[in-house]
PDB file of C-alpha atoms in Angstrom:
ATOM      1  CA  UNK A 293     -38.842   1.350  25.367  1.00 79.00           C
ATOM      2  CA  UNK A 294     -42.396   0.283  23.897  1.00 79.00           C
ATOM      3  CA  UNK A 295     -43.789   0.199  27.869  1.00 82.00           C
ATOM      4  CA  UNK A 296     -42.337   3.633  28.416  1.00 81.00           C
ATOM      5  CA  UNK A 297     -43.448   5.630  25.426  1.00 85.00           C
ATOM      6  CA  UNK A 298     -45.690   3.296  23.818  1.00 86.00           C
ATOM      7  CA  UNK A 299     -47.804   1.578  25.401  1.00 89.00           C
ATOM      8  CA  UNK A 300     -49.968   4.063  27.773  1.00 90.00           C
ATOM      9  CA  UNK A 301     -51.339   5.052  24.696  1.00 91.00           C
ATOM     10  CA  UNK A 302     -52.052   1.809  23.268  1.00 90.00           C
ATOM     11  CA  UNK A 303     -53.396  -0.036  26.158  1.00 90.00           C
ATOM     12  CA  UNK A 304     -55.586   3.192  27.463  1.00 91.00           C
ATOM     13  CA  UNK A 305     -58.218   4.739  25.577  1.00 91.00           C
ATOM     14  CA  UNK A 306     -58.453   7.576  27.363  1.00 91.00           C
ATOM     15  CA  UNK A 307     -54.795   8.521  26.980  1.00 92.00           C
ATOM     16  CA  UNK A 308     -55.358   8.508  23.336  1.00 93.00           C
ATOM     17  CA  UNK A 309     -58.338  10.982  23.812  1.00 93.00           C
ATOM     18  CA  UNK A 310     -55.608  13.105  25.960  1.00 93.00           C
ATOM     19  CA  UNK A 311     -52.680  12.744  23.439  1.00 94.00           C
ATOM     20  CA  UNK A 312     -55.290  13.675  20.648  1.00 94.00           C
ATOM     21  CA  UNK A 313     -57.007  16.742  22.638  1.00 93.00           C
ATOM     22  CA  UNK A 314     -53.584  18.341  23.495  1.00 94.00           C
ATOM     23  CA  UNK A 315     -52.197  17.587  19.425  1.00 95.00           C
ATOM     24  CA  UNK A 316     -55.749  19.250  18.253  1.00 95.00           C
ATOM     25  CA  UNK A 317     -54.586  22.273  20.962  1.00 94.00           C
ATOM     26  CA  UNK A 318     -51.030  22.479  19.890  1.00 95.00           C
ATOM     27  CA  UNK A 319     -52.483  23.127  15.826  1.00 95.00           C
ATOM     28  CA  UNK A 320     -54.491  25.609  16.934  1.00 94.00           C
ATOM     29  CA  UNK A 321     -53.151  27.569  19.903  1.00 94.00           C
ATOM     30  CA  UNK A 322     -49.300  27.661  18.821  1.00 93.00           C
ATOM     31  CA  UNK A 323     -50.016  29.961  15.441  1.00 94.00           C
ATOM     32  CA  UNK A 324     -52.487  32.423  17.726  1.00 94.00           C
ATOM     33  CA  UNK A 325     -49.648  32.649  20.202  1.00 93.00           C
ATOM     34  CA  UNK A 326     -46.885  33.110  17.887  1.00 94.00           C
ATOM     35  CA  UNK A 327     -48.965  36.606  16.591  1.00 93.00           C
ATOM     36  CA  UNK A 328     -49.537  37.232  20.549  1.00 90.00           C
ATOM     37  CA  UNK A 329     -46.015  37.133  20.721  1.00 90.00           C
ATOM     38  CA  UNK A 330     -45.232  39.071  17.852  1.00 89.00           C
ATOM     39  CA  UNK A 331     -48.057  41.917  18.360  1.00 84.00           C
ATOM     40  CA  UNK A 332     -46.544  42.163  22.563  1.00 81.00           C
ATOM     41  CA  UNK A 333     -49.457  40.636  23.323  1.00 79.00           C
ATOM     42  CA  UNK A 334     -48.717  38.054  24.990  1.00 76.00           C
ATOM     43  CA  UNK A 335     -50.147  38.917  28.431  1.00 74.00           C
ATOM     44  CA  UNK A 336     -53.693  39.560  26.832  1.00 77.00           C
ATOM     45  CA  UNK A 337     -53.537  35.825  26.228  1.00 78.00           C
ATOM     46  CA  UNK A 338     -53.464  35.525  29.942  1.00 76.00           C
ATOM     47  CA  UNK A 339     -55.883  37.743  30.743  1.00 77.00           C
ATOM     48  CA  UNK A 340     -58.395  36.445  28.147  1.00 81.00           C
ATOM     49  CA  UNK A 341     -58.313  32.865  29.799  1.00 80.00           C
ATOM     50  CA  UNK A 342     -59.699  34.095  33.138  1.00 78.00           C
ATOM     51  CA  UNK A 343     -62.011  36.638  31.193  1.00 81.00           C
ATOM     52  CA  UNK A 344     -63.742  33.819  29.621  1.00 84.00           C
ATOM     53  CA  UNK A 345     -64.475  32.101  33.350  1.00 82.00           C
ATOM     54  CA  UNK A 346     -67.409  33.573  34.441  1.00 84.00           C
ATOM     55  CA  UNK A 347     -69.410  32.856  31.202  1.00 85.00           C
ATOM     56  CA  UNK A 348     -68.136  28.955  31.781  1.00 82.00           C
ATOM     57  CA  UNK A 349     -69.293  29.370  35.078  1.00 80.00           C
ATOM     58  CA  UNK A 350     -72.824  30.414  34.421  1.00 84.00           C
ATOM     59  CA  UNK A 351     -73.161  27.959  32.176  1.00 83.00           C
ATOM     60  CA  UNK A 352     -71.915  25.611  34.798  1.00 77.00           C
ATOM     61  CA  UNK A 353     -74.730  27.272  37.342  1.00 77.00           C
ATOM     62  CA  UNK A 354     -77.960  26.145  34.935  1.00 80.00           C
ATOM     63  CA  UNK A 355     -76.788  22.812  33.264  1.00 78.00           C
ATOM     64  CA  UNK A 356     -73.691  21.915  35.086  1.00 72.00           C
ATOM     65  CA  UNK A 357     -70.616  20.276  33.502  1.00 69.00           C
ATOM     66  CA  UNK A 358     -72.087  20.370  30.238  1.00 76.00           C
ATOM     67  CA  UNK A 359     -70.333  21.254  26.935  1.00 77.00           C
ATOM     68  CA  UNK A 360     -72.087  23.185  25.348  1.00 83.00           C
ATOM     69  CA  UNK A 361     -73.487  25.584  27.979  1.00 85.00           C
ATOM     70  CA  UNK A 362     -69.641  26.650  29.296  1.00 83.00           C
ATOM     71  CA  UNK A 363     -68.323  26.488  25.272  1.00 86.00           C
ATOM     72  CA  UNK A 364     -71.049  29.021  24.747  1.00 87.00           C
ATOM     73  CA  UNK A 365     -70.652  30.941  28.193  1.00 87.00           C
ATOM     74  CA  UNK A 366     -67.049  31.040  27.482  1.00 86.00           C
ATOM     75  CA  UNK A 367     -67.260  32.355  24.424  1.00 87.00           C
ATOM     76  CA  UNK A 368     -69.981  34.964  24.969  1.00 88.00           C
ATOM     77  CA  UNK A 369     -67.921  35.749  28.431  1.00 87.00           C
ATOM     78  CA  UNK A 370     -64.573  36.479  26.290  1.00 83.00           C
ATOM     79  CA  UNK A 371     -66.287  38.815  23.562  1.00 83.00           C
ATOM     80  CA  UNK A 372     -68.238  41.182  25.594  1.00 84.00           C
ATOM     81  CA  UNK A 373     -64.793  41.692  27.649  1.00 83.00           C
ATOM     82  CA  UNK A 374     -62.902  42.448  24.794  1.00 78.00           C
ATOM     83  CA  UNK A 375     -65.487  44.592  23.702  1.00 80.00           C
ATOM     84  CA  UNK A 376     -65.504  46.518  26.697  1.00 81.00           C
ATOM     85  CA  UNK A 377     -61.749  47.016  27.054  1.00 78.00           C
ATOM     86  CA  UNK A 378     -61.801  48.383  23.759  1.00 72.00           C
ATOM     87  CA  UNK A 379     -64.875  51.142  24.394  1.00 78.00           C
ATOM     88  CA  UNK A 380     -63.257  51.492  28.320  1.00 80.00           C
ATOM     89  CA  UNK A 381     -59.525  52.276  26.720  1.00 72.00           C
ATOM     90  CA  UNK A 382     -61.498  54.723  23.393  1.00 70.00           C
ATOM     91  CA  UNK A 383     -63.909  56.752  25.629  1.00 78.00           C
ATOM     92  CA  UNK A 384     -61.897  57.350  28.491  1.00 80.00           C
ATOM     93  CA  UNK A 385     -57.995  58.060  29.448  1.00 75.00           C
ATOM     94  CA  UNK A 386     -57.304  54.405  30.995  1.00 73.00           C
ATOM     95  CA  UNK A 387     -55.096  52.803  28.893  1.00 73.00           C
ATOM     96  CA  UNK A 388     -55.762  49.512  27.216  1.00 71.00           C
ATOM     97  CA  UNK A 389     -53.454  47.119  29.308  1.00 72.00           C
ATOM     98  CA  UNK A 390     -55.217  48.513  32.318  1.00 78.00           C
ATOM     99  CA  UNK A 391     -58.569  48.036  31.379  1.00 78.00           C
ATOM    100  CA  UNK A 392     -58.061  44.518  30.702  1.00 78.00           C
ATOM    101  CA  UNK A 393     -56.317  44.276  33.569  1.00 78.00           C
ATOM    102  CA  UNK A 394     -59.740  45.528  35.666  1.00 82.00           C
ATOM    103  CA  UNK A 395     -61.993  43.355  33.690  1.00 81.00           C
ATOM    104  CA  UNK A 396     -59.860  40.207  33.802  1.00 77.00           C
ATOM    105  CA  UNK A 397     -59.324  40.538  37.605  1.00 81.00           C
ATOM    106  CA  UNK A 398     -63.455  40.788  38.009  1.00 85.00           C
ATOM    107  CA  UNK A 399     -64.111  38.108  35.846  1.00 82.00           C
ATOM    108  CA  UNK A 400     -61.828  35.742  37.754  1.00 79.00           C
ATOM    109  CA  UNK A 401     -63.006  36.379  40.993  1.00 85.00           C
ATOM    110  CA  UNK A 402     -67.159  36.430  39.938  1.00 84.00           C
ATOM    111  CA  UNK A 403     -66.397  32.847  38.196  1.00 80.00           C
ATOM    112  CA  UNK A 404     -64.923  31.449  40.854  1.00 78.00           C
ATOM    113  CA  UNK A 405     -67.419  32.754  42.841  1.00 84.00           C
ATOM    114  CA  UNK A 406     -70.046  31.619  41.202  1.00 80.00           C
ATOM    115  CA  UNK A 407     -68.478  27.808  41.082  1.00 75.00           C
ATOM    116  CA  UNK A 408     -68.091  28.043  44.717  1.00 76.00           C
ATOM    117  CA  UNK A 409     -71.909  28.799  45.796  1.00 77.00           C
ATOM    118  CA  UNK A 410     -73.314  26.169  43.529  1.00 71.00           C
ATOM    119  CA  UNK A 411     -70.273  23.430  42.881  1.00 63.00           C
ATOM    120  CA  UNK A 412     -67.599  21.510  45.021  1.00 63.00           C
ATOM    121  CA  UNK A 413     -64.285  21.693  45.430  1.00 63.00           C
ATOM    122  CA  UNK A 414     -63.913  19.150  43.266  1.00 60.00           C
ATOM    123  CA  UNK A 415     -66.026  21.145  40.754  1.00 63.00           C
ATOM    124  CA  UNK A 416     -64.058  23.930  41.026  1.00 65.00           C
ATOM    125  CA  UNK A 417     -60.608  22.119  40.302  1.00 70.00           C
ATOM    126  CA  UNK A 418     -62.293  20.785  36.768  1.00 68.00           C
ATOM    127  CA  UNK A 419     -62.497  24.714  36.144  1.00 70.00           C
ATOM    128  CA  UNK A 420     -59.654  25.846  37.051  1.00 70.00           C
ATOM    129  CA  UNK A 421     -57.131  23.592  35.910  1.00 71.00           C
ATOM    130  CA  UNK A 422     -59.227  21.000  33.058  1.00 74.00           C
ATOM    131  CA  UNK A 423     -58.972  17.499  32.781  1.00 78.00           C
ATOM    132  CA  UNK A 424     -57.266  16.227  29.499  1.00 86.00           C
ATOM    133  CA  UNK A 425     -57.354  12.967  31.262  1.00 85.00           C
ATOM    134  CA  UNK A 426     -61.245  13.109  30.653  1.00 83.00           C
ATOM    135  CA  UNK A 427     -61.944  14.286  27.458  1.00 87.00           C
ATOM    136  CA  UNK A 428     -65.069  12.905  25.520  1.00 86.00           C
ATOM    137  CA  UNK A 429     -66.009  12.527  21.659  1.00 88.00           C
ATOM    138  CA  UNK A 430     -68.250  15.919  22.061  1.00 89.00           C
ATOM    139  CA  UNK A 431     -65.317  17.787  23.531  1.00 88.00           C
ATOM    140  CA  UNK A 432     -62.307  16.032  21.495  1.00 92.00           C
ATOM    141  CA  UNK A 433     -64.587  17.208  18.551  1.00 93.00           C
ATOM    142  CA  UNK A 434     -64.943  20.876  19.458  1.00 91.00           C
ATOM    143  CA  UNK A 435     -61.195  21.235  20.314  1.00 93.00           C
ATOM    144  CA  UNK A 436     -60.386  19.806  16.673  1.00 93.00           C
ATOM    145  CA  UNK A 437     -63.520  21.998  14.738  1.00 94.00           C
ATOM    146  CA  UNK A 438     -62.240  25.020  16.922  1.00 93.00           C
ATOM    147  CA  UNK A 439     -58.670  24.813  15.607  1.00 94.00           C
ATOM    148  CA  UNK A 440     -59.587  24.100  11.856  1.00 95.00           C
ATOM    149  CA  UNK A 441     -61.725  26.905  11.900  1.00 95.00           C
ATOM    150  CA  UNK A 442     -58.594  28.742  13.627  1.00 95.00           C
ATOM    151  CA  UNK A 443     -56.245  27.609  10.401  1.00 95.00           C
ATOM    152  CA  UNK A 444     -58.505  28.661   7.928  1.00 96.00           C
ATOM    153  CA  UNK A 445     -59.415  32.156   9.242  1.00 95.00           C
ATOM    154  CA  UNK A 446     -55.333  32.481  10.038  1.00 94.00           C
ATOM    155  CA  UNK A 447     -54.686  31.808   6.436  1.00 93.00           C
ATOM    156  CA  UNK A 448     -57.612  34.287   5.449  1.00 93.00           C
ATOM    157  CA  UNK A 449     -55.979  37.091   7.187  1.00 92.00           C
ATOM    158  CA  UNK A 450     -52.188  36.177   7.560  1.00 92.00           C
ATOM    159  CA  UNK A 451     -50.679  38.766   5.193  1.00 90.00           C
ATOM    160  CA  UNK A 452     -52.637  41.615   7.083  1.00 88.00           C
ATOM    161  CA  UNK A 453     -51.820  39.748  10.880  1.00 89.00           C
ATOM    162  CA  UNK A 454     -48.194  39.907   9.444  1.00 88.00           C
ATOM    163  CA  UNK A 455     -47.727  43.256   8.097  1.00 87.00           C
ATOM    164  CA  UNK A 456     -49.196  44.640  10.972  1.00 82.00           C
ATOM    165  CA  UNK A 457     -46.187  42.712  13.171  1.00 81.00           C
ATOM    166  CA  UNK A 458     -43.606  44.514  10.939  1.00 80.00           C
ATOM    167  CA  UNK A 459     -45.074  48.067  10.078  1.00 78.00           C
ATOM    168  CA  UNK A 460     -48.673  48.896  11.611  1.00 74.00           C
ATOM    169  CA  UNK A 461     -48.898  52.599  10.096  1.00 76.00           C
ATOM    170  CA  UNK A 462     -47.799  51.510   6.794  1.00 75.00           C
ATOM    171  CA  UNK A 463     -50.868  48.734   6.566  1.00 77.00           C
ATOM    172  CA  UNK A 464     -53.236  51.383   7.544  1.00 76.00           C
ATOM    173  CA  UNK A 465     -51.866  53.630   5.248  1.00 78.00           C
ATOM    174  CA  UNK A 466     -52.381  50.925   1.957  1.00 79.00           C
ATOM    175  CA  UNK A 467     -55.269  48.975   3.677  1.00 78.00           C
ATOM    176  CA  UNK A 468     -58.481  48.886   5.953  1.00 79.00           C
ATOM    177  CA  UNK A 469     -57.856  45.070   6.796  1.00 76.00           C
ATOM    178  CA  UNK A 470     -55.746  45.535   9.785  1.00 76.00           C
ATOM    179  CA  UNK A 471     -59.479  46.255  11.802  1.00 77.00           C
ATOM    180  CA  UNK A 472     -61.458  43.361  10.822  1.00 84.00           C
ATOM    181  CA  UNK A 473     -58.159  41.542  10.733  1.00 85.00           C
ATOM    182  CA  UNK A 474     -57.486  42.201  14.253  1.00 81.00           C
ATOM    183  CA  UNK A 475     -60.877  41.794  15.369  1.00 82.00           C
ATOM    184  CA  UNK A 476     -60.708  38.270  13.933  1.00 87.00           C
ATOM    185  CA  UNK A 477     -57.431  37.587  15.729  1.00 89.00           C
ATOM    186  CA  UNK A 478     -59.184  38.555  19.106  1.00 84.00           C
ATOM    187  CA  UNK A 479     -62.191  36.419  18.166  1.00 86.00           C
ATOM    188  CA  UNK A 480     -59.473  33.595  17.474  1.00 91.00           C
ATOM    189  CA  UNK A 481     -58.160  33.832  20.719  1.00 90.00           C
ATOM    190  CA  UNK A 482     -61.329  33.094  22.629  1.00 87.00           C
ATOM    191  CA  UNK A 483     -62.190  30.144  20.652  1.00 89.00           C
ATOM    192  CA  UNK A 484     -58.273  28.464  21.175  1.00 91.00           C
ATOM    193  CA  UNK A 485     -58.904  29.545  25.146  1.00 88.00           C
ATOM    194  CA  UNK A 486     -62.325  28.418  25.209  1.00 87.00           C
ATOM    195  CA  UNK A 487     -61.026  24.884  23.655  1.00 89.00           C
ATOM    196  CA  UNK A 488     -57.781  25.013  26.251  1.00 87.00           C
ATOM    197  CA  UNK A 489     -60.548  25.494  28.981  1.00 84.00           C
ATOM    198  CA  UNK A 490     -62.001  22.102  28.620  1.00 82.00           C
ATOM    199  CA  UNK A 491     -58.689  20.496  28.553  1.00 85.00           C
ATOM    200  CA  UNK A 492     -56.279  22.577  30.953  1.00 87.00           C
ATOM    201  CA  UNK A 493     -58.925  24.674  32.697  1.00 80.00           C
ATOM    202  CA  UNK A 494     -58.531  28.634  32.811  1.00 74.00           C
ATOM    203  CA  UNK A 495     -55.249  28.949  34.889  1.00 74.00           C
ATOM    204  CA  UNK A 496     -53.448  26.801  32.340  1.00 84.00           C
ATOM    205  CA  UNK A 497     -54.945  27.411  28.903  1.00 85.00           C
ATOM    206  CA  UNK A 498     -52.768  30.296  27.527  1.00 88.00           C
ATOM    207  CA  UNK A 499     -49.789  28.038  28.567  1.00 90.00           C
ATOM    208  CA  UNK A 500     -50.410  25.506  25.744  1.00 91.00           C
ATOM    209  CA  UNK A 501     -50.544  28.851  23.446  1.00 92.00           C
ATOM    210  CA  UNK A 502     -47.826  30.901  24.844  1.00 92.00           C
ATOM    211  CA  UNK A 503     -44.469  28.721  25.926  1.00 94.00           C
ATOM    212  CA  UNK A 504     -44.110  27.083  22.344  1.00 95.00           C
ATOM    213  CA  UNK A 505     -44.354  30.249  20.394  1.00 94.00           C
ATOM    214  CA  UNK A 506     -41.871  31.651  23.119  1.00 94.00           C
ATOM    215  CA  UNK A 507     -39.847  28.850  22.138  1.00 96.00           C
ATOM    216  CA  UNK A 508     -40.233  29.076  18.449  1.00 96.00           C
ATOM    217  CA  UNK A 509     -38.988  32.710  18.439  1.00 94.00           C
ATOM    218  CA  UNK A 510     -35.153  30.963  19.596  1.00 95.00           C
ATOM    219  CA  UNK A 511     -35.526  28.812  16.746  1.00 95.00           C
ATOM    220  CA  UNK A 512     -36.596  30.916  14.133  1.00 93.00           C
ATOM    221  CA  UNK A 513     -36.454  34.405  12.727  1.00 90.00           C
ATOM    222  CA  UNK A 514     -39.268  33.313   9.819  1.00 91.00           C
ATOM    223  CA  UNK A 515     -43.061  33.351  10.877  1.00 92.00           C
ATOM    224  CA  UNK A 516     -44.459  30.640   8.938  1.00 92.00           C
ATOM    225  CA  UNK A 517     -41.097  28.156  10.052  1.00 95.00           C
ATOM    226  CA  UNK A 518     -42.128  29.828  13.946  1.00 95.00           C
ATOM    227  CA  UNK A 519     -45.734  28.678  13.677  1.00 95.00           C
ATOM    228  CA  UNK A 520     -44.150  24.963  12.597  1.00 96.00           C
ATOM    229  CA  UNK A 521     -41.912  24.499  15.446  1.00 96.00           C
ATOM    230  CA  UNK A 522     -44.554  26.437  18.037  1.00 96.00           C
ATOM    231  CA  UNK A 523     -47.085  23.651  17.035  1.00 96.00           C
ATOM    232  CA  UNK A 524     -44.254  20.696  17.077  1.00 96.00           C
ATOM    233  CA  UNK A 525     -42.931  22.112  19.943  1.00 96.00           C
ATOM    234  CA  UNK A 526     -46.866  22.117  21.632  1.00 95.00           C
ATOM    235  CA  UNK A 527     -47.389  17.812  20.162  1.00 96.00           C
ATOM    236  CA  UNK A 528     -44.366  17.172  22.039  1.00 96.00           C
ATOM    237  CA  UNK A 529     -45.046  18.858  25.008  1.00 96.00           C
ATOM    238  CA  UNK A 530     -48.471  17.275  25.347  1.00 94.00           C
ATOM    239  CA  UNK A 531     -46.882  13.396  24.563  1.00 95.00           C
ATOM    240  CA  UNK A 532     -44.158  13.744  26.995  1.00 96.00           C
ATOM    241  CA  UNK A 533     -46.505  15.088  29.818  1.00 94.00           C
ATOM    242  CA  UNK A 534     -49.117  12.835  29.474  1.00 94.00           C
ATOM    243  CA  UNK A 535     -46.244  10.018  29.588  1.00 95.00           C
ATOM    244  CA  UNK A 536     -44.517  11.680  32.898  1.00 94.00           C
ATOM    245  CA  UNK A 537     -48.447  11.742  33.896  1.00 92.00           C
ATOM    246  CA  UNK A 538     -49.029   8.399  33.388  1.00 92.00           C
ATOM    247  CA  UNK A 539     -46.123   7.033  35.266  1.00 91.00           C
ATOM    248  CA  UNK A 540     -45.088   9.000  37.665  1.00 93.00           C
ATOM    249  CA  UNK A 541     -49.037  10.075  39.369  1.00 88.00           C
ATOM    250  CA  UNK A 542     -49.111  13.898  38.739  1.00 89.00           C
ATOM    251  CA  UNK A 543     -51.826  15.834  37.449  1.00 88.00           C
ATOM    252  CA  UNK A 544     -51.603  15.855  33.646  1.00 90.00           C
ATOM    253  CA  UNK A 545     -52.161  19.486  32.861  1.00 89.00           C
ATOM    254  CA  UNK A 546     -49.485  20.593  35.288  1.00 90.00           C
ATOM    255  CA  UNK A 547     -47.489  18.328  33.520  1.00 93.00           C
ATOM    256  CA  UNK A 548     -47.793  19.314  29.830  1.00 94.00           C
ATOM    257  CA  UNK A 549     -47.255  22.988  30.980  1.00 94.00           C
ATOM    258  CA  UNK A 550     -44.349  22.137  32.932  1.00 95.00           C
ATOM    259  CA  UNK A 551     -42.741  20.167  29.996  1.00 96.00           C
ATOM    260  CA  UNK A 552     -43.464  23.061  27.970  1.00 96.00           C
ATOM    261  CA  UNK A 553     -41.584  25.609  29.941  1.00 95.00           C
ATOM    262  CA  UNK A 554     -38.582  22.886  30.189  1.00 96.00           C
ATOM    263  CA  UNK A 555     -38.516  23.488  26.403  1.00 96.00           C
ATOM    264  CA  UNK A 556     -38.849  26.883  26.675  1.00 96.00           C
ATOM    265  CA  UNK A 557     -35.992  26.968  28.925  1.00 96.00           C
ATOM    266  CA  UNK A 558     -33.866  24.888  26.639  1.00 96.00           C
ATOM    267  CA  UNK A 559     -34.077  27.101  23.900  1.00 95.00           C
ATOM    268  CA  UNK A 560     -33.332  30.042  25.713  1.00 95.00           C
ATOM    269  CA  UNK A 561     -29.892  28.583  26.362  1.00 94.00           C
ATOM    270  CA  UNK A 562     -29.484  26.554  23.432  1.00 93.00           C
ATOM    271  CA  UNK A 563     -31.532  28.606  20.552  1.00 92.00           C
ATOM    272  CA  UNK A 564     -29.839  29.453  17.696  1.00 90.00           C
ATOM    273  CA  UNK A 565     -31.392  32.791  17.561  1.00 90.00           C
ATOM    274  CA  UNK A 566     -30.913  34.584  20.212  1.00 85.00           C
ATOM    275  CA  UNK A 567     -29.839  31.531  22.921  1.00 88.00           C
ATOM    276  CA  UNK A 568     -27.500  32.401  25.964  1.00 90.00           C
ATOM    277  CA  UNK A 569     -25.114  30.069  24.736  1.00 89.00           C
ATOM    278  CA  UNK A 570     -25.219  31.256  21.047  1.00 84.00           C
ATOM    279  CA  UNK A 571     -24.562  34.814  22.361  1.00 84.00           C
ATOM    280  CA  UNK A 572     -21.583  33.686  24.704  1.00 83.00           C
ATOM    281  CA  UNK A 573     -19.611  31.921  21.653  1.00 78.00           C
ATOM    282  CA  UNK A 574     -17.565  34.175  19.499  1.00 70.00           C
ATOM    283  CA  UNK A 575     -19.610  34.696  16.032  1.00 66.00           C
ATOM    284  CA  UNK A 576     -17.544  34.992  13.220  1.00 65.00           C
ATOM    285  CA  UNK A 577     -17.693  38.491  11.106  1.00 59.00           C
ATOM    286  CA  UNK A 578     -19.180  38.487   7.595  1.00 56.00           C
ATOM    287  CA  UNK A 579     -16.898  39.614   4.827  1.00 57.00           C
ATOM    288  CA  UNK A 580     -16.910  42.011   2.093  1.00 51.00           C
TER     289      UNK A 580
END
């Protein structure tokens, strides 16, 4: 049992680097994805991840694979699409899904693009789908900076992020947070796919965010016990993928993601809120 679970990690530094990257992820990504979720958002998630790919890719273009140029790409990349959507869907009658929609689609194909003319094929795989199997001390130490900052900012504006789940007009009837709140979410979001970039690459960042708060939500009807088991649910998905990884010869991120949907689909039958199973058993009747 040690050999199987145990000792990939202990023998192999750069499985502990993975295992620590993806636990670093999970803390930050599974609370932003449990408010994507919650705000029917959860596609924007998506379409973030590939929005971000042509900054990464520019920076890529002048200094190659290095850190800080893509972080800062990425970042920059993510903002100014946001930004746009927002003007695009306030100025004109295109609505906001489908401006996001344009933008994300042109931001995917000019990063790959751009990748292609200057990088290899090989180059082009590290941006598309990461390599958690690779991470260093700068990037290990972004991920984990990235999702502190992500926990302190979420516990700055949780009451606003969560009133605006239940009741929308009622906090902007009592309130003026919900705008900075929300622009702070969207700023959130970009940093936890910016940090997924480097480990899963832009096709499978959101999935580290996404499939454990979709899980969560079968566990849970509370939000603060559905960002617990989203970022438990996220640890475990990126120990028993890098395991199935190690032994087995397939690519790692595939692997996390794919563990994570296997929970995912677990809890749809088995959740206690809302499972297939729960729903098929007769529920007994509360009483006066």
């Amino acid at each position: 049992m040690y050999e199987l679970l145990f000792a990939p990690f202990s023998e192999f530094e750069f499985m502990r680097r993975a295992l620590a990257g993806t636990i670093a992820l999970a803390f930050g990504a599974g609370p932003i994805g449990v408010f994507l979720m919650l705000r029917r958002m959860s596609l924007v998630g998506d379409a973030m991840a590939h929005a971000i790919l042509p900054g990464a890719a520019i920076g890529f273009l002048f200094s190659g694979l290095s850190l800080f140029a893509m972080t800062a790409g990425g970042l920059i990349a993510g903002c100014v699409v946001a930004l746009l959507t927002g003007l695009v869907a306030r100025v004109t009658e295109l609505k906001e899904d489908a401006a996001l929609a344009t933008f994300y689609l042109l931001s995917l194909a000019l990063g790959v693009t751009i990748v292609s003319v200057k990088g290899t094929n090989i180059d082009l795989l590290h941006v598309l789908f990461g390599s958690v199997l690779a991470l260093d001390d700068q990037a290990l130490l972004l991920i984990a900076v990235n999702a502190t900052i992500t926990l302190v900012v979420l516990a700055m504006i949780y009451r606003p992020l969560v009133i605006e789940c239940v009741d929308p007009g009622f906090l902007r009837s009592v309130s003026r947070a919900g705008g900075p709140a929300h622009l702070a979410f969207l700023t959130l979001v970009v940093v936890n796919l910016v940090s997924g970039f480097h480990a899963l690459g832009t096709l499978l960042a959101v999935g580290i965010m996404m499939l454990p708060a979709a899980t969560a939500r079968f566990w849970a009807r509370d939000i603060t016990l559905m960002i617990a088991i989203a970022a438990a649910s996220g640890v475990a998905s990126g120990f028993v993928g890098l395991l199935i990884s190690f032994h087995t010869g397939v690519p790692s991120g595939p692997a996390i993601i794919l563990v994570a949907g296997l929970f995912y689909v677990l809890s749809l039958l088995f959740g206690q809120v809302g499972g297939l199973v729960r729903q098929a058993l007769p529920q007994r009747h509360l009483e006066a």
